[in-house]
């Protein structure tokens, strides 16, 4: 058992039966009354941010969480299938656990977070940037825009659609930000 004195950013523990991590905390000692700790917690199962206040010295139940490297293999009716890059163990997770799954292609490296005691997968995270080929986009017409930051729709090799600058053509490889699904840059070959 640990207490609020052990709080630090990134600490994982069970809160109300759910695994959470501390993303921010502050010890407060008011002039009157007992000390307390304000926190922002991230629920590891659904990613929601919780604002919670603990009394100083309150006991918590720390948990062990591991990050493991996996490679995306394929999708079937059970969900997405991945293989551990070192042990070659395969795991299948439901579609809703993979954020921006339409930006993932076969052979893509991902990182999964597991609850070590229960061997339960909590999250599946793509790298911040992935390189994908543009399979379809309308050609740009000269003089088509009055501003310099005009965008057009593009379909990528995975079937995902994002907005790209007018100079991007069909067949170009581009870097895509998986956090906000934005265009990063054109990849030089």
PDB file of C-alpha atoms in Angstrom:
ATOM      1  CA  UNK A   1       0.000   0.000   0.000  1.00  0.00           C
ATOM      2  CA  UNK A   2       1.084   3.535  -0.743  1.00  0.00           C
ATOM      3  CA  UNK A   3      -0.249   6.912   0.362  1.00  0.00           C
ATOM      4  CA  UNK A   4      -0.750  10.336  -1.201  1.00  0.00           C
ATOM      5  CA  UNK A   5       2.818  11.185  -0.087  1.00  0.00           C
ATOM      6  CA  UNK A   6       4.021   8.782  -2.824  1.00  0.00           C
ATOM      7  CA  UNK A   7       2.178  10.647  -5.605  1.00  0.00           C
ATOM      8  CA  UNK A   8       4.213  11.514  -8.695  1.00  0.00           C
ATOM      9  CA  UNK A   9       3.324  12.079 -12.331  1.00  0.00           C
ATOM     10  CA  UNK A  10       2.931   8.773 -14.152  1.00  0.00           C
ATOM     11  CA  UNK A  11       2.067   6.728 -11.030  1.00  0.00           C
ATOM     12  CA  UNK A  12      -0.476   3.981 -11.802  1.00  0.00           C
ATOM     13  CA  UNK A  13      -3.037   2.850  -9.210  1.00  0.00           C
ATOM     14  CA  UNK A  14      -6.584   1.558  -8.796  1.00  0.00           C
ATOM     15  CA  UNK A  15      -9.181   4.238  -8.132  1.00  0.00           C
ATOM     16  CA  UNK A  16     -12.775   3.114  -7.568  1.00  0.00           C
ATOM     17  CA  UNK A  17     -11.925  -0.236  -9.197  1.00  0.00           C
ATOM     18  CA  UNK A  18     -10.490   1.334 -12.360  1.00  0.00           C
ATOM     19  CA  UNK A  19      -6.806   1.628 -13.377  1.00  0.00           C
ATOM     20  CA  UNK A  20      -5.722   5.300 -13.519  1.00  0.00           C
ATOM     21  CA  UNK A  21      -2.494   7.267 -13.908  1.00  0.00           C
ATOM     22  CA  UNK A  22      -1.606  10.620 -12.368  1.00  0.00           C
ATOM     23  CA  UNK A  23      -1.034  13.321 -14.976  1.00  0.00           C
ATOM     24  CA  UNK A  24      -0.919  16.256 -12.508  1.00  0.00           C
ATOM     25  CA  UNK A  25      -1.018  16.693  -8.738  1.00  0.00           C
ATOM     26  CA  UNK A  26      -0.574  19.438  -6.133  1.00  0.00           C
ATOM     27  CA  UNK A  27      -0.206  19.174  -2.350  1.00  0.00           C
ATOM     28  CA  UNK A  28      -2.246  21.919  -0.637  1.00  0.00           C
ATOM     29  CA  UNK A  29      -1.833  22.910   3.016  1.00  0.00           C
ATOM     30  CA  UNK A  30      -4.444  25.542   3.823  1.00  0.00           C
ATOM     31  CA  UNK A  31      -4.166  27.797   6.865  1.00  0.00           C
ATOM     32  CA  UNK A  32      -7.196  26.102   8.406  1.00  0.00           C
ATOM     33  CA  UNK A  33      -8.147  22.462   8.127  1.00  0.00           C
ATOM     34  CA  UNK A  34      -6.255  19.347   7.029  1.00  0.00           C
ATOM     35  CA  UNK A  35      -3.890  19.161   4.066  1.00  0.00           C
ATOM     36  CA  UNK A  36      -5.153  17.620   0.822  1.00  0.00           C
ATOM     37  CA  UNK A  37      -3.904  16.673  -2.645  1.00  0.00           C
ATOM     38  CA  UNK A  38      -5.579  17.892  -5.857  1.00  0.00           C
ATOM     39  CA  UNK A  39      -5.062  15.573  -8.847  1.00  0.00           C
ATOM     40  CA  UNK A  40      -5.882  15.057 -12.490  1.00  0.00           C
ATOM     41  CA  UNK A  41      -6.162  11.337 -13.242  1.00  0.00           C
ATOM     42  CA  UNK A  42      -6.415   9.570 -16.616  1.00  0.00           C
ATOM     43  CA  UNK A  43      -8.667   6.528 -16.679  1.00  0.00           C
ATOM     44  CA  UNK A  44      -6.558   3.951 -18.560  1.00  0.00           C
ATOM     45  CA  UNK A  45      -9.574   2.047 -19.876  1.00  0.00           C
ATOM     46  CA  UNK A  46     -11.320   4.917 -21.663  1.00  0.00           C
ATOM     47  CA  UNK A  47      -8.819   7.820 -21.589  1.00  0.00           C
ATOM     48  CA  UNK A  48     -11.113  10.218 -19.699  1.00  0.00           C
ATOM     49  CA  UNK A  49      -9.549  12.830 -17.404  1.00  0.00           C
ATOM     50  CA  UNK A  50     -10.854  12.931 -13.824  1.00  0.00           C
ATOM     51  CA  UNK A  51     -10.358  15.801 -11.322  1.00  0.00           C
ATOM     52  CA  UNK A  52     -10.112  14.287  -7.840  1.00  0.00           C
ATOM     53  CA  UNK A  53      -9.092  15.527  -4.385  1.00  0.00           C
ATOM     54  CA  UNK A  54      -7.549  13.192  -1.793  1.00  0.00           C
ATOM     55  CA  UNK A  55      -7.013  13.909   1.898  1.00  0.00           C
ATOM     56  CA  UNK A  56      -3.324  13.900   2.857  1.00  0.00           C
ATOM     57  CA  UNK A  57      -2.173  10.428   3.915  1.00  0.00           C
ATOM     58  CA  UNK A  58      -5.026   8.596   2.171  1.00  0.00           C
ATOM     59  CA  UNK A  59      -4.038   5.063   1.127  1.00  0.00           C
ATOM     60  CA  UNK A  60      -3.943   4.008  -2.544  1.00  0.00           C
ATOM     61  CA  UNK A  61      -3.402   0.659  -4.266  1.00  0.00           C
ATOM     62  CA  UNK A  62      -0.525   0.924  -6.815  1.00  0.00           C
ATOM     63  CA  UNK A  63      -0.632  -1.356  -9.878  1.00  0.00           C
ATOM     64  CA  UNK A  64       2.012  -2.574 -12.307  1.00  0.00           C
ATOM     65  CA  UNK A  65       1.597  -1.462 -15.933  1.00  0.00           C
ATOM     66  CA  UNK A  66       3.865  -2.556 -18.805  1.00  0.00           C
ATOM     67  CA  UNK A  67       4.328  -1.064 -22.283  1.00  0.00           C
ATOM     68  CA  UNK A  68       5.017  -3.729 -24.913  1.00  0.00           C
ATOM     69  CA  UNK A  69       5.969  -3.486 -28.615  1.00  0.00           C
ATOM     70  CA  UNK A  70       3.616  -5.131 -31.112  1.00  0.00           C
ATOM     71  CA  UNK A  71       3.227  -5.311 -34.897  1.00  0.00           C
ATOM     72  CA  UNK A  72      -0.177  -5.076 -36.588  1.00  0.00           C
ATOM     73  CA  UNK A  73      -0.955  -8.238 -38.593  1.00  0.00           C
ATOM     74  CA  UNK A  74      -4.555  -8.141 -39.885  1.00  0.00           C
ATOM     75  CA  UNK A  75      -8.194  -7.413 -39.057  1.00  0.00           C
ATOM     76  CA  UNK A  76     -10.890 -10.064 -38.850  1.00  0.00           C
ATOM     77  CA  UNK A  77     -14.399 -10.315 -37.373  1.00  0.00           C
ATOM     78  CA  UNK A  78     -12.898 -10.696 -33.853  1.00  0.00           C
ATOM     79  CA  UNK A  79     -11.025  -7.366 -34.092  1.00  0.00           C
ATOM     80  CA  UNK A  80      -7.431  -6.378 -34.744  1.00  0.00           C
ATOM     81  CA  UNK A  81      -4.651  -8.963 -34.495  1.00  0.00           C
ATOM     82  CA  UNK A  82      -1.145  -8.070 -33.331  1.00  0.00           C
ATOM     83  CA  UNK A  83       2.111  -9.952 -32.744  1.00  0.00           C
ATOM     84  CA  UNK A  84       4.630  -9.183 -29.965  1.00  0.00           C
ATOM     85  CA  UNK A  85       7.899  -8.184 -31.677  1.00  0.00           C
ATOM     86  CA  UNK A  86      10.119 -10.219 -29.329  1.00  0.00           C
ATOM     87  CA  UNK A  87       8.096 -13.257 -28.161  1.00  0.00           C
ATOM     88  CA  UNK A  88       5.937 -13.620 -31.339  1.00  0.00           C
ATOM     89  CA  UNK A  89       2.876 -14.061 -29.085  1.00  0.00           C
ATOM     90  CA  UNK A  90      -0.313 -13.030 -30.898  1.00  0.00           C
ATOM     91  CA  UNK A  91      -3.145 -11.065 -29.347  1.00  0.00           C
ATOM     92  CA  UNK A  92      -6.521  -9.908 -30.682  1.00  0.00           C
ATOM     93  CA  UNK A  93      -8.215  -6.752 -29.386  1.00  0.00           C
ATOM     94  CA  UNK A  94     -11.601  -5.208 -30.216  1.00  0.00           C
ATOM     95  CA  UNK A  95     -11.841  -2.388 -32.760  1.00  0.00           C
ATOM     96  CA  UNK A  96     -12.876   0.284 -30.225  1.00  0.00           C
ATOM     97  CA  UNK A  97      -9.569  -0.082 -28.318  1.00  0.00           C
ATOM     98  CA  UNK A  98      -7.493   1.171 -31.277  1.00  0.00           C
ATOM     99  CA  UNK A  99      -7.733   4.921 -31.777  1.00  0.00           C
ATOM    100  CA  UNK A 100      -7.429   6.043 -35.432  1.00  0.00           C
ATOM    101  CA  UNK A 101      -7.251   2.416 -36.568  1.00  0.00           C
ATOM    102  CA  UNK A 102      -7.876   3.482 -40.178  1.00  0.00           C
ATOM    103  CA  UNK A 103      -4.343   4.997 -40.213  1.00  0.00           C
ATOM    104  CA  UNK A 104      -2.788   1.588 -39.466  1.00  0.00           C
ATOM    105  CA  UNK A 105      -1.424  -0.666 -42.204  1.00  0.00           C
ATOM    106  CA  UNK A 106      -0.115  -4.229 -42.045  1.00  0.00           C
ATOM    107  CA  UNK A 107       3.316  -4.416 -40.426  1.00  0.00           C
ATOM    108  CA  UNK A 108       2.732  -1.164 -38.489  1.00  0.00           C
ATOM    109  CA  UNK A 109       4.584  -0.887 -35.158  1.00  0.00           C
ATOM    110  CA  UNK A 110       2.305  -0.076 -32.186  1.00  0.00           C
ATOM    111  CA  UNK A 111       2.766   0.073 -28.428  1.00  0.00           C
ATOM    112  CA  UNK A 112       0.280  -1.604 -26.095  1.00  0.00           C
ATOM    113  CA  UNK A 113      -0.154  -0.957 -22.404  1.00  0.00           C
ATOM    114  CA  UNK A 114      -0.936  -4.030 -20.279  1.00  0.00           C
ATOM    115  CA  UNK A 115      -2.083  -4.429 -16.699  1.00  0.00           C
ATOM    116  CA  UNK A 116       0.775  -6.780 -15.731  1.00  0.00           C
ATOM    117  CA  UNK A 117      -0.992  -8.680 -12.932  1.00  0.00           C
ATOM    118  CA  UNK A 118      -4.034  -9.606 -15.037  1.00  0.00           C
ATOM    119  CA  UNK A 119      -2.401  -9.606 -18.528  1.00  0.00           C
ATOM    120  CA  UNK A 120      -5.219  -7.270 -19.601  1.00  0.00           C
ATOM    121  CA  UNK A 121      -4.662  -4.921 -22.555  1.00  0.00           C
ATOM    122  CA  UNK A 122      -5.559  -1.321 -21.638  1.00  0.00           C
ATOM    123  CA  UNK A 123      -4.544   0.718 -24.698  1.00  0.00           C
ATOM    124  CA  UNK A 124      -3.062   0.387 -28.174  1.00  0.00           C
ATOM    125  CA  UNK A 125      -1.159   3.458 -29.393  1.00  0.00           C
ATOM    126  CA  UNK A 126       0.130   4.170 -32.871  1.00  0.00           C
ATOM    127  CA  UNK A 127       3.366   6.132 -33.275  1.00  0.00           C
ATOM    128  CA  UNK A 128       2.836   9.905 -33.441  1.00  0.00           C
ATOM    129  CA  UNK A 129       3.546   9.919 -37.201  1.00  0.00           C
ATOM    130  CA  UNK A 130       2.921   7.237 -39.843  1.00  0.00           C
ATOM    131  CA  UNK A 131       3.954   7.270 -43.512  1.00  0.00           C
ATOM    132  CA  UNK A 132       1.186   6.431 -45.974  1.00  0.00           C
ATOM    133  CA  UNK A 133       0.688   6.680 -49.729  1.00  0.00           C
ATOM    134  CA  UNK A 134      -2.044   8.846 -51.256  1.00  0.00           C
ATOM    135  CA  UNK A 135      -4.204   6.570 -53.426  1.00  0.00           C
ATOM    136  CA  UNK A 136      -6.695   9.213 -54.588  1.00  0.00           C
ATOM    137  CA  UNK A 137      -6.966  12.973 -54.577  1.00  0.00           C
ATOM    138  CA  UNK A 138      -8.372  15.531 -57.017  1.00  0.00           C
ATOM    139  CA  UNK A 139      -5.724  17.328 -59.064  1.00  0.00           C
ATOM    140  CA  UNK A 140      -5.113  20.946 -58.052  1.00  0.00           C
ATOM    141  CA  UNK A 141      -6.090  23.668 -60.513  1.00  0.00           C
ATOM    142  CA  UNK A 142      -3.790  26.677 -60.788  1.00  0.00           C
ATOM    143  CA  UNK A 143      -5.465  29.820 -59.462  1.00  0.00           C
ATOM    144  CA  UNK A 144      -8.024  27.697 -57.622  1.00  0.00           C
ATOM    145  CA  UNK A 145      -7.520  29.482 -54.306  1.00  0.00           C
ATOM    146  CA  UNK A 146      -7.149  32.938 -52.874  1.00  0.00           C
ATOM    147  CA  UNK A 147      -5.328  31.823 -49.704  1.00  0.00           C
ATOM    148  CA  UNK A 148      -2.017  30.025 -49.313  1.00  0.00           C
ATOM    149  CA  UNK A 149      -3.251  27.379 -46.852  1.00  0.00           C
ATOM    150  CA  UNK A 150      -5.989  25.749 -48.936  1.00  0.00           C
ATOM    151  CA  UNK A 151      -6.615  22.040 -48.408  1.00  0.00           C
ATOM    152  CA  UNK A 152      -8.259  19.218 -50.350  1.00  0.00           C
ATOM    153  CA  UNK A 153      -9.442  15.726 -49.403  1.00  0.00           C
ATOM    154  CA  UNK A 154      -7.139  12.759 -49.983  1.00  0.00           C
ATOM    155  CA  UNK A 155      -7.724   9.013 -49.599  1.00  0.00           C
ATOM    156  CA  UNK A 156      -4.769   7.070 -48.193  1.00  0.00           C
ATOM    157  CA  UNK A 157      -3.686   3.463 -48.834  1.00  0.00           C
ATOM    158  CA  UNK A 158      -5.481   2.320 -45.649  1.00  0.00           C
ATOM    159  CA  UNK A 159      -8.783   3.874 -46.768  1.00  0.00           C
ATOM    160  CA  UNK A 160      -8.540   6.794 -44.328  1.00  0.00           C
ATOM    161  CA  UNK A 161      -9.438  10.271 -45.566  1.00  0.00           C
ATOM    162  CA  UNK A 162      -7.571  13.369 -44.426  1.00  0.00           C
ATOM    163  CA  UNK A 163      -7.112  16.928 -45.651  1.00  0.00           C
ATOM    164  CA  UNK A 164      -3.845  17.715 -47.482  1.00  0.00           C
ATOM    165  CA  UNK A 165      -2.337  20.797 -49.194  1.00  0.00           C
ATOM    166  CA  UNK A 166      -3.147  21.371 -52.875  1.00  0.00           C
ATOM    167  CA  UNK A 167       0.363  20.367 -54.077  1.00  0.00           C
ATOM    168  CA  UNK A 168      -0.049  16.735 -52.916  1.00  0.00           C
ATOM    169  CA  UNK A 169      -0.742  14.345 -55.802  1.00  0.00           C
ATOM    170  CA  UNK A 170      -1.899  10.768 -56.180  1.00  0.00           C
ATOM    171  CA  UNK A 171       1.031   8.382 -55.503  1.00  0.00           C
ATOM    172  CA  UNK A 172       2.847  10.751 -53.080  1.00  0.00           C
ATOM    173  CA  UNK A 173       3.967   9.373 -49.733  1.00  0.00           C
ATOM    174  CA  UNK A 174       3.059  11.640 -46.824  1.00  0.00           C
ATOM    175  CA  UNK A 175       3.612  11.705 -43.070  1.00  0.00           C
ATOM    176  CA  UNK A 176       0.342  11.837 -41.083  1.00  0.00           C
ATOM    177  CA  UNK A 177      -0.036  12.863 -37.427  1.00  0.00           C
ATOM    178  CA  UNK A 178      -2.024  10.075 -35.717  1.00  0.00           C
ATOM    179  CA  UNK A 179      -3.062  12.290 -32.794  1.00  0.00           C
ATOM    180  CA  UNK A 180      -5.106  14.854 -34.748  1.00  0.00           C
ATOM    181  CA  UNK A 181      -5.170  13.155 -38.207  1.00  0.00           C
ATOM    182  CA  UNK A 182      -3.399  16.090 -39.833  1.00  0.00           C
ATOM    183  CA  UNK A 183      -0.970  16.264 -42.731  1.00  0.00           C
ATOM    184  CA  UNK A 184       2.662  16.459 -41.556  1.00  0.00           C
ATOM    185  CA  UNK A 185       4.902  16.583 -44.626  1.00  0.00           C
ATOM    186  CA  UNK A 186       5.659  14.935 -47.937  1.00  0.00           C
ATOM    187  CA  UNK A 187       8.161  12.076 -47.608  1.00  0.00           C
ATOM    188  CA  UNK A 188      11.160  12.300 -49.907  1.00  0.00           C
ATOM    189  CA  UNK A 189      12.031   8.978 -51.501  1.00  0.00           C
TER     190      UNK A 189
END
